């Protein structure tokens, strides 16, 4: 892949980071909004909680209550519809097909930045001795179960 140069290095890195997170049991739940369970195109990745919040729920009373109840800070990164679809594809695709998607060149950097920030957050938590629930011990509902034994192990 890298030697053929048919994909930007940033795209390969982002897909690798996201897929490794999933294989390690740290898959972010990008299936639906954690507040309303809708699949909205206008979404934000809550890096600290590993889930998405739709634009309709962002800033609502339910969103604020959910943040207080979780006891963690909220770091939201905006996700374009294409970046969200790319993240879902990387999480759900079969390994042989992991790079069989396209994303506009101007959004590759966004995807790379988001995946990197998510993994860096996990690293910082590990350094502090904090843990993230391993999704292999309890499903978070990310949707990866469709792989039938791929990244999601039941």
Short mmCIF file of C-alpha atoms in Angstrom, two decimals:
data_model
loop_
_atom_site.label_atom_id
_atom_site.label_comp_id
_atom_site.label_asym_id
_atom_site.label_seq_id
_atom_site.Cartn_x
_atom_site.Cartn_y
_atom_site.Cartn_z
CA UNK A 1 0.00 0.00 0.00
CA UNK A 2 2.66 2.52 0.98
CA UNK A 3 5.04 1.49 -1.79
CA UNK A 4 2.33 1.87 -4.45
CA UNK A 5 1.43 5.34 -3.16
CA UNK A 6 -2.18 4.96 -4.27
CA UNK A 7 -3.47 6.20 -0.90
CA UNK A 8 -2.27 9.16 1.16
CA UNK A 9 -0.04 8.15 4.07
CA UNK A 10 -2.35 10.01 6.46
CA UNK A 11 -5.29 7.88 5.33
CA UNK A 12 -3.35 4.64 5.87
CA UNK A 13 -2.26 5.82 9.32
CA UNK A 14 -5.79 6.82 10.32
CA UNK A 15 -7.30 3.52 9.19
CA UNK A 16 -4.54 1.59 10.95
CA UNK A 17 -5.00 3.51 14.22
CA UNK A 18 -8.76 3.13 14.22
CA UNK A 19 -8.71 -0.55 13.34
CA UNK A 20 -6.01 -1.27 15.95
CA UNK A 21 -8.16 0.47 18.58
CA UNK A 22 -11.05 -1.81 17.64
CA UNK A 23 -8.94 -4.95 17.69
CA UNK A 24 -7.63 -3.91 21.12
CA UNK A 25 -11.18 -3.59 22.45
CA UNK A 26 -11.19 0.22 22.38
CA UNK A 27 -13.54 0.74 19.46
CA UNK A 28 -15.37 4.07 19.57
CA UNK A 29 -19.12 3.72 19.22
CA UNK A 30 -19.84 5.61 16.01
CA UNK A 31 -23.07 3.78 15.20
CA UNK A 32 -25.65 6.29 16.49
CA UNK A 33 -25.94 9.30 18.77
CA UNK A 34 -25.43 8.21 22.39
CA UNK A 35 -28.25 10.53 23.52
CA UNK A 36 -31.10 9.94 21.06
CA UNK A 37 -29.90 6.80 19.19
CA UNK A 38 -30.47 8.47 15.81
CA UNK A 39 -28.08 8.28 12.90
CA UNK A 40 -27.56 11.94 12.14
CA UNK A 41 -25.24 13.23 9.45
CA UNK A 42 -24.31 16.23 11.60
CA UNK A 43 -22.28 14.63 14.40
CA UNK A 44 -19.44 15.12 16.85
CA UNK A 45 -17.06 12.51 18.24
CA UNK A 46 -16.91 12.75 22.00
CA UNK A 47 -13.26 11.76 22.33
CA UNK A 48 -13.38 11.31 26.10
CA UNK A 49 -16.38 8.99 26.02
CA UNK A 50 -15.69 7.23 22.71
CA UNK A 51 -19.10 7.93 21.22
CA UNK A 52 -20.88 10.32 18.90
CA UNK A 53 -23.42 13.03 19.64
CA UNK A 54 -25.65 14.34 16.87
CA UNK A 55 -26.01 18.02 16.13
CA UNK A 56 -29.60 18.02 17.39
CA UNK A 57 -28.59 16.71 20.83
CA UNK A 58 -25.45 18.83 21.19
CA UNK A 59 -26.08 21.49 23.83
CA UNK A 60 -29.46 20.13 24.92
CA UNK A 61 -30.42 19.46 28.51
CA UNK A 62 -30.11 15.70 27.90
CA UNK A 63 -26.57 16.21 26.58
CA UNK A 64 -25.59 18.27 29.62
CA UNK A 65 -27.13 15.72 32.02
CA UNK A 66 -25.39 12.84 30.25
CA UNK A 67 -22.06 14.65 30.62
CA UNK A 68 -22.60 15.21 34.33
CA UNK A 69 -23.69 11.61 34.87
CA UNK A 70 -20.63 10.17 33.09
CA UNK A 71 -18.28 12.17 35.30
CA UNK A 72 -15.80 12.75 32.47
CA UNK A 73 -14.88 15.83 30.54
CA UNK A 74 -16.34 16.26 27.09
CA UNK A 75 -14.06 16.88 24.12
CA UNK A 76 -16.10 17.10 20.94
CA UNK A 77 -14.62 16.97 17.46
CA UNK A 78 -16.93 17.75 14.55
CA UNK A 79 -17.39 14.91 12.07
CA UNK A 80 -18.40 15.57 8.52
CA UNK A 81 -20.77 13.04 7.02
CA UNK A 82 -17.93 11.63 4.89
CA UNK A 83 -15.49 11.31 7.80
CA UNK A 84 -18.15 9.55 9.88
CA UNK A 85 -18.88 7.16 7.01
CA UNK A 86 -15.15 6.49 6.59
CA UNK A 87 -14.78 5.71 10.30
CA UNK A 88 -17.74 3.34 10.17
CA UNK A 89 -16.32 1.67 7.08
CA UNK A 90 -12.89 1.11 8.67
CA UNK A 91 -14.52 -0.33 11.80
CA UNK A 92 -16.95 -2.60 9.95
CA UNK A 93 -15.09 -3.68 6.82
CA UNK A 94 -13.41 -7.00 6.27
CA UNK A 95 -9.60 -6.66 6.60
CA UNK A 96 -9.01 -7.26 2.88
CA UNK A 97 -11.32 -4.36 2.03
CA UNK A 98 -10.20 -1.86 4.67
CA UNK A 99 -8.91 0.66 2.10
CA UNK A 100 -11.73 0.16 -0.41
CA UNK A 101 -13.34 3.50 0.30
CA UNK A 102 -12.76 7.00 -0.86
CA UNK A 103 -12.79 10.26 1.00
CA UNK A 104 -12.11 13.70 -0.45
CA UNK A 105 -8.51 14.74 -0.11
CA UNK A 106 -9.45 17.78 1.96
CA UNK A 107 -11.08 15.52 4.59
CA UNK A 108 -8.24 13.00 4.93
CA UNK A 109 -6.50 15.31 7.41
CA UNK A 110 -9.70 15.55 9.49
CA UNK A 111 -9.98 11.75 9.62
CA UNK A 112 -6.31 11.43 10.57
CA UNK A 113 -6.57 14.10 13.28
CA UNK A 114 -9.69 12.55 14.80
CA UNK A 115 -8.29 9.00 14.89
CA UNK A 116 -5.01 10.22 16.36
CA UNK A 117 -6.72 12.29 19.07
CA UNK A 118 -8.86 9.32 20.05
CA UNK A 119 -5.82 7.06 20.46
CA UNK A 120 -3.83 9.74 22.28
CA UNK A 121 -6.69 10.10 24.75
CA UNK A 122 -6.55 6.35 25.38
CA UNK A 123 -2.78 6.54 25.90
CA UNK A 124 -3.14 9.39 28.42
CA UNK A 125 -5.76 7.42 30.31
CA UNK A 126 -3.42 4.42 30.44
CA UNK A 127 -0.57 6.58 31.76
CA UNK A 128 -2.84 7.76 34.58
CA UNK A 129 -3.80 4.18 35.37
CA UNK A 130 -7.36 4.72 34.12
CA UNK A 131 -9.00 2.09 32.00
CA UNK A 132 -11.53 2.04 29.21
CA UNK A 133 -14.02 -0.79 29.32
CA UNK A 134 -12.81 -3.45 26.93
CA UNK A 135 -15.61 -3.98 24.43
CA UNK A 136 -14.58 -7.63 24.21
CA UNK A 137 -15.93 -8.01 27.77
CA UNK A 138 -19.22 -6.26 27.09
CA UNK A 139 -20.63 -4.95 23.85
CA UNK A 140 -20.76 -1.17 23.52
CA UNK A 141 -23.06 -1.38 20.50
CA UNK A 142 -20.56 0.02 18.00
CA UNK A 143 -21.87 -2.21 15.22
CA UNK A 144 -18.67 -4.18 14.63
CA UNK A 145 -20.47 -7.44 15.49
CA UNK A 146 -21.46 -7.69 11.82
CA UNK A 147 -17.88 -8.78 11.18
CA UNK A 148 -18.72 -12.19 12.58
CA UNK A 149 -15.50 -12.61 14.54
CA UNK A 150 -13.35 -9.93 12.92
CA UNK A 151 -12.57 -6.97 15.14
CA UNK A 152 -15.50 -7.77 17.42
CA UNK A 153 -15.04 -10.91 19.46
CA UNK A 154 -18.04 -12.22 21.38
#
